[in-house]
JSON list of C-alpha atoms in Angstrom, two decimals:
[
{"chain": "A", "resi": 60, "resn": "MET", "atom": "CA", "xyz": [110.74, 77.86, 120.83]},
{"chain": "A", "resi": 61, "resn": "ILE", "atom": "CA", "xyz": [107.73, 80.17, 121.16]},
{"chain": "A", "resi": 62, "resn": "SER", "atom": "CA", "xyz": [109.39, 82.38, 123.78]},
{"chain": "A", "resi": 63, "resn": "SER", "atom": "CA", "xyz": [112.40, 82.95, 121.52]},
{"chain": "A", "resi": 64, "resn": "TRP", "atom": "CA", "xyz": [110.12, 84.84, 119.11]},
{"chain": "A", "resi": 65, "resn": "ALA", "atom": "CA", "xyz": [108.42, 87.04, 121.72]},
{"chain": "A", "resi": 66, "resn": "GLY", "atom": "CA", "xyz": [110.60, 90.10, 121.04]},
{"chain": "A", "resi": 67, "resn": "SER", "atom": "CA", "xyz": [109.95, 90.01, 117.31]},
{"chain": "A", "resi": 68, "resn": "MET", "atom": "CA", "xyz": [106.24, 89.51, 117.93]},
{"chain": "A", "resi": 69, "resn": "ARG", "atom": "CA", "xyz": [106.22, 92.58, 120.18]},
{"chain": "A", "resi": 70, "resn": "ASP", "atom": "CA", "xyz": [107.71, 94.50, 117.25]},
{"chain": "A", "resi": 71, "resn": "ALA", "atom": "CA", "xyz": [104.95, 93.17, 114.98]},
{"chain": "A", "resi": 72, "resn": "LEU", "atom": "CA", "xyz": [102.32, 94.18, 117.56]},
{"chain": "A", "resi": 73, "resn": "ALA", "atom": "CA", "xyz": [103.71, 97.71, 117.66]},
{"chain": "A", "resi": 74, "resn": "VAL", "atom": "CA", "xyz": [103.52, 97.84, 113.86]},
{"chain": "A", "resi": 75, "resn": "ALA", "atom": "CA", "xyz": [99.94, 96.50, 113.95]},
{"chain": "A", "resi": 76, "resn": "GLU", "atom": "CA", "xyz": [98.82, 99.43, 116.08]},
{"chain": "A", "resi": 77, "resn": "GLY", "atom": "CA", "xyz": [99.67, 101.72, 113.17]},
{"chain": "A", "resi": 78, "resn": "ALA", "atom": "CA", "xyz": [96.75, 100.26, 111.24]},
{"chain": "A", "resi": 79, "resn": "LEU", "atom": "CA", "xyz": [94.32, 101.70, 113.77]},
{"chain": "A", "resi": 80, "resn": "VAL", "atom": "CA", "xyz": [95.03, 105.22, 112.51]},
{"chain": "A", "resi": 81, "resn": "THR", "atom": "CA", "xyz": [93.47, 104.44, 109.13]},
{"chain": "A", "resi": 82, "resn": "GLY", "atom": "CA", "xyz": [90.73, 102.11, 110.36]},
{"chain": "A", "resi": 83, "resn": "ASP", "atom": "CA", "xyz": [92.48, 99.03, 109.06]},
{"chain": "A", "resi": 84, "resn": "VAL", "atom": "CA", "xyz": [92.35, 95.72, 110.90]},
{"chain": "A", "resi": 85, "resn": "PRO", "atom": "CA", "xyz": [95.37, 95.83, 113.25]},
{"chain": "A", "resi": 86, "resn": "VAL", "atom": "CA", "xyz": [97.67, 93.17, 111.84]},
{"chain": "A", "resi": 87, "resn": "GLY", "atom": "CA", "xyz": [101.42, 93.75, 111.78]},
{"chain": "A", "resi": 88, "resn": "ALA", "atom": "CA", "xyz": [104.23, 91.88, 110.07]},
{"chain": "A", "resi": 89, "resn": "VAL", "atom": "CA", "xyz": [108.01, 91.97, 110.27]},
{"chain": "A", "resi": 90, "resn": "VAL", "atom": "CA", "xyz": [110.48, 90.17, 107.99]},
{"chain": "A", "resi": 91, "resn": "LEU", "atom": "CA", "xyz": [113.82, 89.16, 109.48]},
{"chain": "A", "resi": 92, "resn": "ASP", "atom": "CA", "xyz": [116.90, 87.94, 107.63]},
{"chain": "A", "resi": 93, "resn": "ALA", "atom": "CA", "xyz": [118.75, 84.76, 108.60]},
{"chain": "A", "resi": 94, "resn": "ALA", "atom": "CA", "xyz": [120.72, 86.67, 111.26]},
{"chain": "A", "resi": 95, "resn": "GLY", "atom": "CA", "xyz": [117.52, 88.07, 112.81]},
{"chain": "A", "resi": 96, "resn": "VAL", "atom": "CA", "xyz": [118.01, 91.57, 111.43]},
{"chain": "A", "resi": 97, "resn": "GLU", "atom": "CA", "xyz": [114.80, 93.31, 110.42]},
{"chain": "A", "resi": 98, "resn": "LEU", "atom": "CA", "xyz": [114.47, 93.83, 106.67]},
{"chain": "A", "resi": 99, "resn": "ALA", "atom": "CA", "xyz": [110.93, 95.20, 106.47]},
{"chain": "A", "resi": 100, "resn": "ARG", "atom": "CA", "xyz": [107.74, 95.84, 108.38]},
{"chain": "A", "resi": 101, "resn": "ALA", "atom": "CA", "xyz": [104.15, 96.64, 107.51]},
{"chain": "A", "resi": 102, "resn": "CYS", "atom": "CA", "xyz": [100.64, 96.81, 108.86]},
{"chain": "A", "resi": 103, "resn": "ASN", "atom": "CA", "xyz": [97.40, 96.26, 107.01]},
{"chain": "A", "resi": 104, "resn": "GLU", "atom": "CA", "xyz": [96.74, 99.10, 104.55]},
{"chain": "A", "resi": 105, "resn": "ARG", "atom": "CA", "xyz": [93.59, 97.96, 102.73]},
{"chain": "A", "resi": 106, "resn": "GLU", "atom": "CA", "xyz": [91.49, 100.87, 103.93]},
{"chain": "A", "resi": 107, "resn": "ALA", "atom": "CA", "xyz": [94.33, 103.36, 103.62]},
{"chain": "A", "resi": 108, "resn": "SER", "atom": "CA", "xyz": [95.19, 102.37, 100.05]},
{"chain": "A", "resi": 109, "resn": "GLY", "atom": "CA", "xyz": [91.94, 100.93, 98.73]},
{"chain": "A", "resi": 110, "resn": "ASP", "atom": "CA", "xyz": [93.93, 97.83, 97.76]},
{"chain": "A", "resi": 111, "resn": "PRO", "atom": "CA", "xyz": [92.34, 94.47, 98.66]},
{"chain": "A", "resi": 112, "resn": "THR", "atom": "CA", "xyz": [95.77, 92.81, 98.60]},
{"chain": "A", "resi": 113, "resn": "ALA", "atom": "CA", "xyz": [97.37, 95.28, 101.04]},
{"chain": "A", "resi": 114, "resn": "HIS", "atom": "CA", "xyz": [97.63, 92.78, 103.89]},
{"chain": "A", "resi": 115, "resn": "ALA", "atom": "CA", "xyz": [100.52, 93.30, 106.30]},
{"chain": "A", "resi": 116, "resn": "GLU", "atom": "CA", "xyz": [102.25, 90.10, 105.18]},
{"chain": "A", "resi": 117, "resn": "VAL", "atom": "CA", "xyz": [102.14, 90.92, 101.46]},
{"chain": "A", "resi": 118, "resn": "LEU", "atom": "CA", "xyz": [103.40, 94.46, 102.03]},
{"chain": "A", "resi": 119, "resn": "ALA", "atom": "CA", "xyz": [106.20, 93.28, 104.32]},
{"chain": "A", "resi": 120, "resn": "LEU", "atom": "CA", "xyz": [107.26, 90.61, 101.79]},
{"chain": "A", "resi": 121, "resn": "ARG", "atom": "CA", "xyz": [107.33, 93.21, 98.99]},
{"chain": "A", "resi": 122, "resn": "ARG", "atom": "CA", "xyz": [109.44, 95.57, 101.09]},
{"chain": "A", "resi": 123, "resn": "ALA", "atom": "CA", "xyz": [111.84, 92.82, 102.15]},
{"chain": "A", "resi": 124, "resn": "ALA", "atom": "CA", "xyz": [112.28, 91.74, 98.52]},
{"chain": "A", "resi": 125, "resn": "ALA", "atom": "CA", "xyz": [113.01, 95.34, 97.57]},
{"chain": "A", "resi": 126, "resn": "ALA", "atom": "CA", "xyz": [115.54, 95.64, 100.40]},
{"chain": "A", "resi": 127, "resn": "LEU", "atom": "CA", "xyz": [117.34, 92.47, 99.29]},
{"chain": "A", "resi": 128, "resn": "GLY", "atom": "CA", "xyz": [116.97, 93.09, 95.58]},
{"chain": "A", "resi": 129, "resn": "THR", "atom": "CA", "xyz": [115.43, 89.66, 94.97]},
{"chain": "A", "resi": 130, "resn": "TRP", "atom": "CA", "xyz": [112.04, 88.02, 95.33]},
{"chain": "A", "resi": 131, "resn": "ARG", "atom": "CA", "xyz": [113.63, 84.93, 96.89]},
{"chain": "A", "resi": 132, "resn": "LEU", "atom": "CA", "xyz": [113.50, 85.44, 100.64]},
{"chain": "A", "resi": 133, "resn": "THR", "atom": "CA", "xyz": [115.32, 82.21, 101.45]},
{"chain": "A", "resi": 134, "resn": "GLY", "atom": "CA", "xyz": [116.65, 82.26, 104.99]},
{"chain": "A", "resi": 135, "resn": "CYS", "atom": "CA", "xyz": [114.10, 84.85, 106.11]},
{"chain": "A", "resi": 136, "resn": "THR", "atom": "CA", "xyz": [111.38, 84.66, 108.74]},
{"chain": "A", "resi": 137, "resn": "LEU", "atom": "CA", "xyz": [107.99, 86.36, 108.57]},
{"chain": "A", "resi": 138, "resn": "VAL", "atom": "CA", "xyz": [106.62, 87.31, 111.99]},
{"chain": "A", "resi": 139, "resn": "VAL", "atom": "CA", "xyz": [102.94, 88.31, 111.91]},
{"chain": "A", "resi": 140, "resn": "THR", "atom": "CA", "xyz": [100.34, 88.95, 114.60]},
{"chain": "A", "resi": 141, "resn": "LEU", "atom": "CA", "xyz": [97.59, 86.88, 112.94]},
{"chain": "A", "resi": 142, "resn": "GLU", "atom": "CA", "xyz": [97.71, 83.52, 111.19]},
{"chain": "A", "resi": 143, "resn": "PRO", "atom": "CA", "xyz": [98.05, 84.22, 107.45]},
{"chain": "A", "resi": 144, "resn": "CYS", "atom": "CA", "xyz": [95.03, 83.89, 105.16]},
{"chain": "A", "resi": 145, "resn": "THR", "atom": "CA", "xyz": [95.20, 81.85, 101.94]},
{"chain": "A", "resi": 146, "resn": "MET", "atom": "CA", "xyz": [96.47, 84.82, 99.88]},
{"chain": "A", "resi": 147, "resn": "CYS", "atom": "CA", "xyz": [99.24, 85.60, 102.35]},
{"chain": "A", "resi": 148, "resn": "ALA", "atom": "CA", "xyz": [100.11, 81.94, 102.88]},
{"chain": "A", "resi": 149, "resn": "GLY", "atom": "CA", "xyz": [100.49, 81.53, 99.12]},
{"chain": "A", "resi": 150, "resn": "ALA", "atom": "CA", "xyz": [102.63, 84.66, 98.93]},
{"chain": "A", "resi": 151, "resn": "LEU", "atom": "CA", "xyz": [105.02, 83.53, 101.64]},
{"chain": "A", "resi": 152, "resn": "VAL", "atom": "CA", "xyz": [105.38, 80.11, 100.03]},
{"chain": "A", "resi": 153, "resn": "LEU", "atom": "CA", "xyz": [106.12, 81.74, 96.67]},
{"chain": "A", "resi": 154, "resn": "ALA", "atom": "CA", "xyz": [108.64, 84.08, 98.33]},
{"chain": "A", "resi": 155, "resn": "ARG", "atom": "CA", "xyz": [110.48, 81.02, 99.70]},
{"chain": "A", "resi": 156, "resn": "ILE", "atom": "CA", "xyz": [110.29, 82.25, 103.30]},
{"chain": "A", "resi": 157, "resn": "ASP", "atom": "CA", "xyz": [111.96, 79.69, 105.58]},
{"chain": "A", "resi": 158, "resn": "ARG", "atom": "CA", "xyz": [109.72, 80.26, 108.58]},
{"chain": "A", "resi": 159, "resn": "VAL", "atom": "CA", "xyz": [106.43, 81.91, 109.47]},
{"chain": "A", "resi": 160, "resn": "VAL", "atom": "CA", "xyz": [105.83, 82.86, 113.09]},
{"chain": "A", "resi": 161, "resn": "PHE", "atom": "CA", "xyz": [102.36, 84.08, 114.04]},
{"chain": "A", "resi": 162, "resn": "GLY", "atom": "CA", "xyz": [100.47, 85.13, 117.13]},
{"chain": "A", "resi": 163, "resn": "ALA", "atom": "CA", "xyz": [96.72, 84.64, 117.08]},
{"chain": "A", "resi": 164, "resn": "TRP", "atom": "CA", "xyz": [95.13, 81.67, 115.33]},
{"chain": "A", "resi": 165, "resn": "ASP", "atom": "CA", "xyz": [92.41, 82.50, 112.81]},
{"chain": "A", "resi": 166, "resn": "PRO", "atom": "CA", "xyz": [89.81, 79.70, 112.77]},
{"chain": "A", "resi": 167, "resn": "LYS", "atom": "CA", "xyz": [87.68, 81.55, 110.19]},
{"chain": "A", "resi": 168, "resn": "ALA", "atom": "CA", "xyz": [90.35, 82.27, 107.54]},
{"chain": "A", "resi": 169, "resn": "GLY", "atom": "CA", "xyz": [93.69, 80.88, 108.72]},
{"chain": "A", "resi": 170, "resn": "ALA", "atom": "CA", "xyz": [95.80, 79.02, 106.17]},
{"chain": "A", "resi": 171, "resn": "ALA", "atom": "CA", "xyz": [98.74, 77.93, 108.32]},
{"chain": "A", "resi": 172, "resn": "GLY", "atom": "CA", "xyz": [97.03, 75.17, 110.27]},
{"chain": "A", "resi": 173, "resn": "SER", "atom": "CA", "xyz": [93.59, 76.36, 111.37]},
{"chain": "A", "resi": 174, "resn": "LEU", "atom": "CA", "xyz": [91.07, 76.23, 108.54]},
{"chain": "A", "resi": 175, "resn": "TRP", "atom": "CA", "xyz": [93.60, 75.30, 105.86]},
{"chain": "A", "resi": 176, "resn": "ASP", "atom": "CA", "xyz": [97.27, 74.41, 105.86]},
{"chain": "A", "resi": 177, "resn": "VAL", "atom": "CA", "xyz": [98.54, 75.94, 102.63]},
{"chain": "A", "resi": 178, "resn": "VAL", "atom": "CA", "xyz": [102.04, 76.51, 103.94]},
{"chain": "A", "resi": 179, "resn": "ARG", "atom": "CA", "xyz": [102.64, 72.83, 104.64]},
{"chain": "A", "resi": 180, "resn": "ASP", "atom": "CA", "xyz": [100.80, 71.36, 101.65]},
{"chain": "A", "resi": 181, "resn": "ARG", "atom": "CA", "xyz": [103.01, 68.56, 100.32]},
{"chain": "A", "resi": 182, "resn": "ARG", "atom": "CA", "xyz": [101.92, 69.30, 96.76]},
{"chain": "A", "resi": 183, "resn": "LEU", "atom": "CA", "xyz": [103.77, 72.62, 96.81]},
{"chain": "A", "resi": 184, "resn": "ASN", "atom": "CA", "xyz": [107.47, 72.97, 96.10]},
{"chain": "A", "resi": 185, "resn": "HIS", "atom": "CA", "xyz": [108.25, 74.92, 99.28]},
{"chain": "A", "resi": 186, "resn": "ARG", "atom": "CA", "xyz": [107.04, 74.35, 102.84]},
{"chain": "A", "resi": 187, "resn": "PRO", "atom": "CA", "xyz": [108.21, 76.82, 105.50]},
{"chain": "A", "resi": 188, "resn": "GLU", "atom": "CA", "xyz": [108.46, 75.97, 109.16]},
{"chain": "A", "resi": 189, "resn": "VAL", "atom": "CA", "xyz": [105.41, 77.19, 111.11]},
{"chain": "A", "resi": 190, "resn": "VAL", "atom": "CA", "xyz": [105.50, 78.50, 114.68]},
{"chain": "A", "resi": 191, "resn": "GLY", "atom": "CA", "xyz": [102.05, 79.52, 115.91]},
{"chain": "A", "resi": 192, "resn": "GLY", "atom": "CA", "xyz": [100.66, 80.99, 119.10]},
{"chain": "A", "resi": 193, "resn": "VAL", "atom": "CA", "xyz": [103.50, 83.41, 119.95]},
{"chain": "A", "resi": 194, "resn": "LEU", "atom": "CA", "xyz": [102.06, 86.03, 122.34]},
{"chain": "A", "resi": 195, "resn": "GLU", "atom": "CA", "xyz": [98.70, 84.67, 121.23]},
{"chain": "A", "resi": 196, "resn": "ASP", "atom": "CA", "xyz": [96.67, 86.39, 123.96]},
{"chain": "A", "resi": 197, "resn": "GLU", "atom": "CA", "xyz": [98.16, 89.83, 123.27]},
{"chain": "A", "resi": 198, "resn": "CYS", "atom": "CA", "xyz": [97.69, 89.47, 119.52]},
{"chain": "A", "resi": 199, "resn": "ALA", "atom": "CA", "xyz": [94.11, 88.26, 119.91]},
{"chain": "A", "resi": 200, "resn": "ALA", "atom": "CA", "xyz": [93.29, 91.06, 122.38]},
{"chain": "A", "resi": 201, "resn": "LEU", "atom": "CA", "xyz": [94.33, 93.75, 119.88]},
{"chain": "A", "resi": 202, "resn": "LEU", "atom": "CA", "xyz": [92.06, 92.24, 117.23]},
{"chain": "A", "resi": 203, "resn": "ASP", "atom": "CA", "xyz": [89.19, 91.60, 119.65]},
{"chain": "A", "resi": 204, "resn": "GLY", "atom": "CA", "xyz": [89.30, 95.22, 120.81]},
{"chain": "A", "resi": 205, "resn": "PHE", "atom": "CA", "xyz": [89.22, 96.48, 117.23]},
{"chain": "A", "resi": 206, "resn": "PHE", "atom": "CA", "xyz": [86.25, 94.33, 116.22]},
{"chain": "A", "resi": 207, "resn": "ALA", "atom": "CA", "xyz": [84.35, 95.06, 119.44]},
{"chain": "A", "resi": 208, "resn": "ALA", "atom": "CA", "xyz": [84.60, 98.78, 118.67]},
{"chain": "A", "resi": 209, "resn": "HIS", "atom": "CA", "xyz": [83.34, 98.21, 115.12]},
{"chain": "A", "resi": 210, "resn": "ARG", "atom": "CA", "xyz": [80.26, 96.15, 116.00]}
]
């Protein structure tokens, strides 16, 4: 299952590199429709925009909703290079994403199975499928390189 998402994760990694230009943490996200066609993509833009909510996932979800003309992203998959945080996990649940695929695990802030498991919380009305660890080493290396340069 993980290998079937490698191509989409490579796309998300390429998007993530765009964040380096503005000094943002290099996280990239791609939203695919049910047929696997890309609807939207985004990288982190918090530094670029001064917006604390400008995480790659939130921006990609907004753009996908605009492309479809509805906030309900049923049938869609969010592919992201880093395990979503609580804000992003909540956003993808509210957007009714069917599946979240991520690369690197985030033991300090992850909310899709590491520190928390917001996306599969039985108290919520929607629980997307979770596929973690896709191209994990490549995704982690991009982040490790960024943080090593900023220490």
